[in-house]
PDB file of C-alpha atoms and ligand atoms in Angstrom:
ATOM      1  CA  UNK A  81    -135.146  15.228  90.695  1.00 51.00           C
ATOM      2  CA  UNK A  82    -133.307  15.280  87.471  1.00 51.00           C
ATOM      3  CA  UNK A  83    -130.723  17.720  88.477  1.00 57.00           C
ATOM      4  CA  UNK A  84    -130.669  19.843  85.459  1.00 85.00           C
ATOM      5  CA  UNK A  85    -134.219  20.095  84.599  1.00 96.00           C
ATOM      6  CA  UNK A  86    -135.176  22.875  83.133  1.00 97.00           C
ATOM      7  CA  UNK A  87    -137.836  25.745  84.509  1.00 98.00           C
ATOM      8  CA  UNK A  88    -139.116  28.921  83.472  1.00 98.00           C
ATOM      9  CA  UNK A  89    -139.314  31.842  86.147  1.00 98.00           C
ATOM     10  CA  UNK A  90    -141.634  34.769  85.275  1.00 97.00           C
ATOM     11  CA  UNK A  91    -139.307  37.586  86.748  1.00 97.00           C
ATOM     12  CA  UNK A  92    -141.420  40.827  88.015  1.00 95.00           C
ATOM     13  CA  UNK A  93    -138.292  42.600  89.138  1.00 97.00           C
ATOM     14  CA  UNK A  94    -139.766  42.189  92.614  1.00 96.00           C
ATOM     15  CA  UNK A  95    -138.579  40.376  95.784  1.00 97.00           C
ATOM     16  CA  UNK A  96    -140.737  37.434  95.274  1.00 96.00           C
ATOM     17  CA  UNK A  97    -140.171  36.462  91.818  1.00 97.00           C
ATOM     18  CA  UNK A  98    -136.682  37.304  92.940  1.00 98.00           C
ATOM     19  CA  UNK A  99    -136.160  34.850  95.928  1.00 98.00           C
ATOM     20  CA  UNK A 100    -138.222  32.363  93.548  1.00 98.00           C
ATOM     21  CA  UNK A 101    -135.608  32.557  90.782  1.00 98.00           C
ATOM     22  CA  UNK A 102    -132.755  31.765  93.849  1.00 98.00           C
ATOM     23  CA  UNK A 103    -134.755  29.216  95.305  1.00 98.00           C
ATOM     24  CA  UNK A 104    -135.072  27.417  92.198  1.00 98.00           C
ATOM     25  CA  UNK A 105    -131.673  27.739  91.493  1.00 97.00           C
ATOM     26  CA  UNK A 106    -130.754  26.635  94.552  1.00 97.00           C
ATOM     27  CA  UNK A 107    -133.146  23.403  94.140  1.00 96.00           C
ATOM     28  CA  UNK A 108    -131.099  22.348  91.310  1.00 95.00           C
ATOM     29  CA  UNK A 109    -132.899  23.824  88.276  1.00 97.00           C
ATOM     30  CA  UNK A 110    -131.290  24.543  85.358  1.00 97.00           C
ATOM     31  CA  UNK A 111    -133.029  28.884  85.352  1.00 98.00           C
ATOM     32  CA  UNK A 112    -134.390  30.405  82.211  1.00 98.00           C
ATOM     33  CA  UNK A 113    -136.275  33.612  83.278  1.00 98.00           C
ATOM     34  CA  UNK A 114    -138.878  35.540  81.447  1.00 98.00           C
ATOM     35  CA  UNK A 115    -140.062  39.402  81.790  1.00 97.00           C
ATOM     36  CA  UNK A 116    -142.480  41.399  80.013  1.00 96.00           C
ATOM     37  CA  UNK A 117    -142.670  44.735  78.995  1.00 95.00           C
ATOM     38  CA  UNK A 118    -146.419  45.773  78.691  1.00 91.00           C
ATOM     39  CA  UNK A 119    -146.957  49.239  78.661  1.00 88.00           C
ATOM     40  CA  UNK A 120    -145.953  49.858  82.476  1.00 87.00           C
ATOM     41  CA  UNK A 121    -145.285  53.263  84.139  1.00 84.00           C
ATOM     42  CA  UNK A 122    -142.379  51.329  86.566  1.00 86.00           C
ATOM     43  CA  UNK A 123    -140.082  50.394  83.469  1.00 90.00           C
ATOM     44  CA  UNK A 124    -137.355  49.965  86.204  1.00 94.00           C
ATOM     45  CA  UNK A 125    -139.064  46.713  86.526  1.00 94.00           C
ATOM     46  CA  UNK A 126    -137.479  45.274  83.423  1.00 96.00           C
ATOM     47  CA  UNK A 127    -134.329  46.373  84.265  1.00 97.00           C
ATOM     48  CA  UNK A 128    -134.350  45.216  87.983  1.00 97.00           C
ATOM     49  CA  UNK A 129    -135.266  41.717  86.180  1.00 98.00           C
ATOM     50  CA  UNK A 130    -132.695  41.936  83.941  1.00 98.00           C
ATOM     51  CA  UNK A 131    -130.109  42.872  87.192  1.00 98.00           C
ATOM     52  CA  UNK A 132    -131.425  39.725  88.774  1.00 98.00           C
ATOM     53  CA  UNK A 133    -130.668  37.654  86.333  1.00 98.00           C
ATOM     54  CA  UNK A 134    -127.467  38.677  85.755  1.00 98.00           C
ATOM     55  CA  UNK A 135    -126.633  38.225  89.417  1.00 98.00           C
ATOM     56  CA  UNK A 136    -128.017  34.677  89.500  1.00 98.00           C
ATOM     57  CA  UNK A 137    -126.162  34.128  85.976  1.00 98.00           C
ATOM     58  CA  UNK A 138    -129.360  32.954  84.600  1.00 98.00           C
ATOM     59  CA  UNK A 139    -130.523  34.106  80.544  1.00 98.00           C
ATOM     60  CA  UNK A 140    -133.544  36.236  80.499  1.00 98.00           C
ATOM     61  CA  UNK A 141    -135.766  36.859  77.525  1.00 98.00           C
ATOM     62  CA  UNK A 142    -138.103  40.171  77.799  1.00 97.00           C
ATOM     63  CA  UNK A 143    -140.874  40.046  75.965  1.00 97.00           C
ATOM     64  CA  UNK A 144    -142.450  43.391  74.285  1.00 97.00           C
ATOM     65  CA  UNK A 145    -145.950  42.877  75.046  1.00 95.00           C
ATOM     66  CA  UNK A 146    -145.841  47.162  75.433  1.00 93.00           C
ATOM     67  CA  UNK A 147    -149.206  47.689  73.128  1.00 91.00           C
ATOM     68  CA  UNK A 148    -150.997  46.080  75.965  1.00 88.00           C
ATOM     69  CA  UNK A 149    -150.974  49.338  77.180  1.00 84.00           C
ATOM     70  CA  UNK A 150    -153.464  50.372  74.409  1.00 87.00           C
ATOM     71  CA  UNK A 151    -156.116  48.207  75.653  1.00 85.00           C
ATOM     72  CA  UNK A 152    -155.496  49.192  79.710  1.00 81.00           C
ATOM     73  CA  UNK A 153    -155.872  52.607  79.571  1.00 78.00           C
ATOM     74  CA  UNK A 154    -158.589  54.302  81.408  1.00 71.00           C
ATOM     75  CA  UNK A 155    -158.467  51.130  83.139  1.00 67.00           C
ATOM     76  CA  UNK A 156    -155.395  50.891  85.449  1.00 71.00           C
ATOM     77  CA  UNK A 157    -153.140  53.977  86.240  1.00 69.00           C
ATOM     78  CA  UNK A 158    -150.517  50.967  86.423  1.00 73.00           C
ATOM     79  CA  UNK A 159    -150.431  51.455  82.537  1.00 71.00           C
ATOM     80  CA  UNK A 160    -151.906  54.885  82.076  1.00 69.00           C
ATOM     81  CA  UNK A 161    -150.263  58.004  83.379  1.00 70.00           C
ATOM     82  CA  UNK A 162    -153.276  60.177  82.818  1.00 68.00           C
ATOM     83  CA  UNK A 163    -155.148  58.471  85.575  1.00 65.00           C
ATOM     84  CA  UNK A 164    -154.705  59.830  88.912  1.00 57.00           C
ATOM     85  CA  UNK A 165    -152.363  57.370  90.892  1.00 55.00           C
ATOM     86  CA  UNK A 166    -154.961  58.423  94.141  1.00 55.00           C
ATOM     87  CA  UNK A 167    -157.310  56.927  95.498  1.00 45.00           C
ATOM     88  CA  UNK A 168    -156.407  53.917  93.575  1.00 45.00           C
ATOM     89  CA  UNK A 169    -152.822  54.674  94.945  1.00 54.00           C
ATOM     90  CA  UNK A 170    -153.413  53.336  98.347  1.00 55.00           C
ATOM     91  CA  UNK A 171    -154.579  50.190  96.606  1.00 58.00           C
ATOM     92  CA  UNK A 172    -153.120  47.250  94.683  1.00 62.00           C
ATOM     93  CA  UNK A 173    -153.048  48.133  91.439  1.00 70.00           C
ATOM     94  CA  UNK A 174    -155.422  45.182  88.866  1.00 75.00           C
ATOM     95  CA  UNK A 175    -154.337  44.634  85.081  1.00 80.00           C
ATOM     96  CA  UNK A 176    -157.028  42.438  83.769  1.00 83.00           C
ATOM     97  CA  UNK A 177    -155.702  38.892  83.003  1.00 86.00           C
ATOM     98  CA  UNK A 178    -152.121  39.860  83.125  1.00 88.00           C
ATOM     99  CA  UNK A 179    -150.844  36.978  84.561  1.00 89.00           C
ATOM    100  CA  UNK A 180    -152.934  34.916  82.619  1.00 91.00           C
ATOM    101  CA  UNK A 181    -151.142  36.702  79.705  1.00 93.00           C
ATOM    102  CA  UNK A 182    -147.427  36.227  80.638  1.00 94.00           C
ATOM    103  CA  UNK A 183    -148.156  32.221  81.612  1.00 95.00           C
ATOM    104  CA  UNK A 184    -149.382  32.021  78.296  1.00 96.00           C
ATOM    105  CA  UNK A 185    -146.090  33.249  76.472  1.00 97.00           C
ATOM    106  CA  UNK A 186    -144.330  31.396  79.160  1.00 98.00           C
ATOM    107  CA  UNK A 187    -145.877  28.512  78.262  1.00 98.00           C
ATOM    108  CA  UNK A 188    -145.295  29.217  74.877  1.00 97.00           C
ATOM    109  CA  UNK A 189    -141.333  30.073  75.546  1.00 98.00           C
ATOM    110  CA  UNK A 190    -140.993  26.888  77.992  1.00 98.00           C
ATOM    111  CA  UNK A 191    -142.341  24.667  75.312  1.00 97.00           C
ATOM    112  CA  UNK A 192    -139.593  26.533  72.612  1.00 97.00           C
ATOM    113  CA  UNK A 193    -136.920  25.374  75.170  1.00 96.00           C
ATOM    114  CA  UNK A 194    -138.170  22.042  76.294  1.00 96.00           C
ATOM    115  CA  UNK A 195    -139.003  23.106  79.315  1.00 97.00           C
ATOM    116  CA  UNK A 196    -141.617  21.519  81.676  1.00 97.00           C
ATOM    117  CA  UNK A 197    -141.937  23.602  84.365  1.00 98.00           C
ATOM    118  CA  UNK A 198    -143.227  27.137  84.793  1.00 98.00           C
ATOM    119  CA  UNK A 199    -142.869  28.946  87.808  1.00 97.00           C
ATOM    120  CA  UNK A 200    -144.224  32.468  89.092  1.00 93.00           C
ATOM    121  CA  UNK A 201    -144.145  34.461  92.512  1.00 90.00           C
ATOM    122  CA  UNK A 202    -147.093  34.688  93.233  1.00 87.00           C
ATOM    123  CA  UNK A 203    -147.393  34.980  97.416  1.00 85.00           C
ATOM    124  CA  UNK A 204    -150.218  34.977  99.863  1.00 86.00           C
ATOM    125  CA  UNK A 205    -151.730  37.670  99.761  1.00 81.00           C
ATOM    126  CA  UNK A 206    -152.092  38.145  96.187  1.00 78.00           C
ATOM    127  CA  UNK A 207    -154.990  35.704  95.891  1.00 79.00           C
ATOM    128  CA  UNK A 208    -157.431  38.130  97.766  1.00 81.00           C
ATOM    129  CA  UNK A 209    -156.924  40.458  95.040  1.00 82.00           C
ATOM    130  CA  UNK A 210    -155.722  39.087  91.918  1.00 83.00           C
ATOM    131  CA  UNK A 211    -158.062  36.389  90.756  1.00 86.00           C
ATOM    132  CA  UNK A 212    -155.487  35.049  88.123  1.00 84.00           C
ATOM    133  CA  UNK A 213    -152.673  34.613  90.746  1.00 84.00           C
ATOM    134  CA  UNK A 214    -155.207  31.908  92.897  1.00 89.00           C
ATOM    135  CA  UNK A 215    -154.500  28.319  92.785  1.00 91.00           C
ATOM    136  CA  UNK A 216    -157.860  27.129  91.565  1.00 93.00           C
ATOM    137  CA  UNK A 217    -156.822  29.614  88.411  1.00 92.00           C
ATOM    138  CA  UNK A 218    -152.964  28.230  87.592  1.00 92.00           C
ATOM    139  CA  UNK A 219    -153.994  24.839  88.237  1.00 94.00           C
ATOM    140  CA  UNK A 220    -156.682  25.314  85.284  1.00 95.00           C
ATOM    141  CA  UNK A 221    -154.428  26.957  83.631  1.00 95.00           C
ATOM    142  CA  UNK A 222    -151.952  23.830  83.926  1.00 97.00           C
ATOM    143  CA  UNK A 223    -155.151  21.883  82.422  1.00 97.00           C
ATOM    144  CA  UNK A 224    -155.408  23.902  78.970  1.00 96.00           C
ATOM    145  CA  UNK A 225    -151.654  24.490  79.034  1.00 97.00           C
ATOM    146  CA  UNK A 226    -150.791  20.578  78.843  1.00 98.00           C
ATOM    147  CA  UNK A 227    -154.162  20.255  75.992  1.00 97.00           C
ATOM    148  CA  UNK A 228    -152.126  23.248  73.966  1.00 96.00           C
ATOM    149  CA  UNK A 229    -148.729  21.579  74.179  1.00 96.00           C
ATOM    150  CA  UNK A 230    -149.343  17.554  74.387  1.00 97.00           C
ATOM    151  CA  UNK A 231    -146.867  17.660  77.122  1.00 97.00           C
ATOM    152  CA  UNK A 232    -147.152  17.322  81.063  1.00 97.00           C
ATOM    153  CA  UNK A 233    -146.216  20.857  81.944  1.00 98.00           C
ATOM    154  CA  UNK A 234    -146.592  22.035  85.342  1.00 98.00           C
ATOM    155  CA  UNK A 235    -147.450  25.711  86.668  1.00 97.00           C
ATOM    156  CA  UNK A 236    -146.440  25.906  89.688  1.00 95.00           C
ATOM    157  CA  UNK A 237    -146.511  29.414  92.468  1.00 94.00           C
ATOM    158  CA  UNK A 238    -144.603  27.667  95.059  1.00 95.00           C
ATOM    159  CA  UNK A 239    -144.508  31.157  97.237  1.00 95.00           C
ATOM    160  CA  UNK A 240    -148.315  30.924  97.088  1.00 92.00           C
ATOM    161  CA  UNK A 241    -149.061  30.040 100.873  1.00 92.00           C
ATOM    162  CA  UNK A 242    -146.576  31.940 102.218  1.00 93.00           C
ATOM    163  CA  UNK A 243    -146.616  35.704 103.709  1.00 94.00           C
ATOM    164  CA  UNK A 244    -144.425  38.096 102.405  1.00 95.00           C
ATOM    165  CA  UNK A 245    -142.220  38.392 105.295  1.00 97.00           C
ATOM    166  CA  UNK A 246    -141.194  34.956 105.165  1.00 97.00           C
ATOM    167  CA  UNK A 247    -140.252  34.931 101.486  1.00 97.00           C
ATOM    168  CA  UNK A 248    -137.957  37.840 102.185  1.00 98.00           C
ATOM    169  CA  UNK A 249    -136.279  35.377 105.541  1.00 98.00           C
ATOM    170  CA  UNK A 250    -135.888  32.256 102.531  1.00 98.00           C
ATOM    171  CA  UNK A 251    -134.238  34.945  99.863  1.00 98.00           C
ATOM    172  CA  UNK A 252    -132.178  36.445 102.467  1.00 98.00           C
ATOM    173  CA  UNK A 253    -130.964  32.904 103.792  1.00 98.00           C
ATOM    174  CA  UNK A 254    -130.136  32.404  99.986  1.00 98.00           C
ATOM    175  CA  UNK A 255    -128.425  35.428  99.157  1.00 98.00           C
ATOM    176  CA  UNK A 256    -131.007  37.438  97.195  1.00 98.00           C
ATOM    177  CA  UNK A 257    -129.926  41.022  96.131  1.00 98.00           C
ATOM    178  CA  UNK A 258    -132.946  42.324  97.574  1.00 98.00           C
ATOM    179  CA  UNK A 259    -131.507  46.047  96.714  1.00 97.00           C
ATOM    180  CA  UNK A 260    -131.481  44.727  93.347  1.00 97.00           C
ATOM    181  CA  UNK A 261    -135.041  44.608  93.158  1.00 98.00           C
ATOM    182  CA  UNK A 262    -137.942  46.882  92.304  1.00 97.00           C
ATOM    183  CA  UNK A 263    -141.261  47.080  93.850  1.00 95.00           C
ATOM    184  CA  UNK A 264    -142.876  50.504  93.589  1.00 94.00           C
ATOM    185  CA  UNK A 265    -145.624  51.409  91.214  1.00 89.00           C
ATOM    186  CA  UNK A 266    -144.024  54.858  90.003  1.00 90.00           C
ATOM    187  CA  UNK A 267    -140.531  55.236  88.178  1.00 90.00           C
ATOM    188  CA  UNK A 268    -138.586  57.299  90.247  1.00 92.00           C
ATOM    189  CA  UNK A 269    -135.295  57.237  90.717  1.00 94.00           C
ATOM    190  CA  UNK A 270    -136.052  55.550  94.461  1.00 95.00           C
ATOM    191  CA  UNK A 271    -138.477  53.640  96.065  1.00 96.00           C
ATOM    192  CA  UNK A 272    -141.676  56.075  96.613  1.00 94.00           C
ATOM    193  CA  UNK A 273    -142.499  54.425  99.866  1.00 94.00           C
ATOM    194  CA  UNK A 274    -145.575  55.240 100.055  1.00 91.00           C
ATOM    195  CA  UNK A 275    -147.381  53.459  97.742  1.00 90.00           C
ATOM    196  CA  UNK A 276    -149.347  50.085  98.177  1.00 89.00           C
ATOM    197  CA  UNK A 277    -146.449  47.735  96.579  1.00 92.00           C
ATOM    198  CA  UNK A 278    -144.036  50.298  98.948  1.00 94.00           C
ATOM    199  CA  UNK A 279    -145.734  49.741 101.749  1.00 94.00           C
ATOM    200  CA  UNK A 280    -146.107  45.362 101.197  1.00 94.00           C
ATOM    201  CA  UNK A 281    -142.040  46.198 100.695  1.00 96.00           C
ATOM    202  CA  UNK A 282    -141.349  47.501 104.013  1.00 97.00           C
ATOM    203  CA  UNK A 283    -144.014  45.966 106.421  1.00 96.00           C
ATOM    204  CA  UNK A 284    -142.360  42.785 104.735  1.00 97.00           C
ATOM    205  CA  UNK A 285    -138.907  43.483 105.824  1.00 98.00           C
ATOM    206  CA  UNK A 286    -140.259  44.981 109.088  1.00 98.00           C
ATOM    207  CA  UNK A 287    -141.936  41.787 109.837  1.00 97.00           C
ATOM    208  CA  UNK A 288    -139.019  39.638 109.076  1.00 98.00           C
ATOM    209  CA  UNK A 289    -137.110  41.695 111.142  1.00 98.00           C
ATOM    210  CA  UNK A 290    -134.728  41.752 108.094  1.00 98.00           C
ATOM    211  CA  UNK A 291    -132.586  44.927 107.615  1.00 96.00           C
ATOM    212  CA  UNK A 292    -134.372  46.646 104.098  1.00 97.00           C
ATOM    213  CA  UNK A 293    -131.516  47.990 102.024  1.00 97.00           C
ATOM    214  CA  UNK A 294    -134.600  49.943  99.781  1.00 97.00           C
ATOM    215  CA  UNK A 295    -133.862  53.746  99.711  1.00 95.00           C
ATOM    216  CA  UNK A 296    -137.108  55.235 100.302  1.00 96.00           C
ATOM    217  CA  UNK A 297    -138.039  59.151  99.112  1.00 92.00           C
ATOM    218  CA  UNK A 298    -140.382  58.855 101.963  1.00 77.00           C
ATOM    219  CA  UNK A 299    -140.200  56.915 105.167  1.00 67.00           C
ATOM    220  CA  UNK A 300    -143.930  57.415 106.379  1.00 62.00           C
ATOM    221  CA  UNK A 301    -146.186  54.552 106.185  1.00 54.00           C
TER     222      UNK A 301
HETATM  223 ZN1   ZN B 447    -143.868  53.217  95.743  1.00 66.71          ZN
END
């Protein structure tokens, strides 16, 4: 591999997207990361991104897509904070197409950089529930991505076979922050713990048998 190709890593301000950004790093890519701002109730997201970045010394664009929010509410609590967070709270939380809508710009922002190569966190279990995080769907997406640019680019989720707990084991083998990053669905000042994406968090760690430096306002499960 040309060591200083260039990639594109769509930053959540989670541990996945987190470890991916390392790993890639750590594979010899030459980092550019990307985060969005659209319209979501954890806005500690963005700036978990941004800490991530800064850690891995890698530039980070975030892109205001925050009228998105217009168009999700009364459909994902995610978004809207006059939706009850329960029952929907014990479940992963679906915003139509949103992946689909940050590998677009990312696509867009590779191409701007000459980049080739997009890639997202996207792990195991998130193909059961989000259809746009499934292979069949990036790989098509690949497909209309090269027809819009006239260029080979590749979309890649290279976490996407693998469980949680053993993305944690990779990141913590390569030095990922992982108190640096954010994972719950509310904007407190700590963890919530109790929510779905609190919950994934923990069992994660707890599987891994990895210490979790998270601060938790609750420690139930
Ligand atoms: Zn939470």
């Amino acid at each position: 591999m040309n060591l200083k190709e260039k990639c594109v890593v769509v930053l959540s301000g989670g541990p996945d997207s987190a470890t991916l950004a390392y790993w890639a790093k750590d594979q010899g890519y030459d980092v550019s990361g990307l985060t969005f701002n659209y319209g979501q109730i954890p806005m500690k997201e963005i700036e978990h991104a941004k800490k991530i970045a800064t850690e891995l010394d890698i530039p980070i664009q975030i892109i205001d897509l925050s009228s998105l929010k217009e168009i999700f509410k009364g459909v994902t609590s995610l978004v809207d904070e006059n939706m009850q967070m329960t029952p929907a709270f014990s479940q992963p939380i679906i915003v139509p197409f949103r992946n689909a809508i940050f590998l677009s710009v990312a696509v867009a922002y590779a191409n701007s950089i000459n980049s080739t190569r997009i890639l997202y966190g996207a792990q195991r279990s998130d193909a059961q529930f989000y259809p746009d995080c499934r292979k069949e769907f990036y790989k098509s997406f690949e497909k209309t991505a090269r027809l819009g640019t006239d260029t080979q680019i590749i979309i890649d989720a290279p976490f996407s076979d693998i469980p949680k707990s053993e993305i944690i084991k990779l990141g913590t083998k390569l030095g990922v922050p992982y108190s640096l990053t954010w994972s719950c669905y509310l904007n407190k000042e700590t963890h919530c713990g109790q929510c779905e994406s609190c919950r994934n968090r923990k069992n994660a760690f707890i599987e891994a048998g990895i210490n979790d430096p998270t601060k938790y306002l609750s420690q139930s499960t």
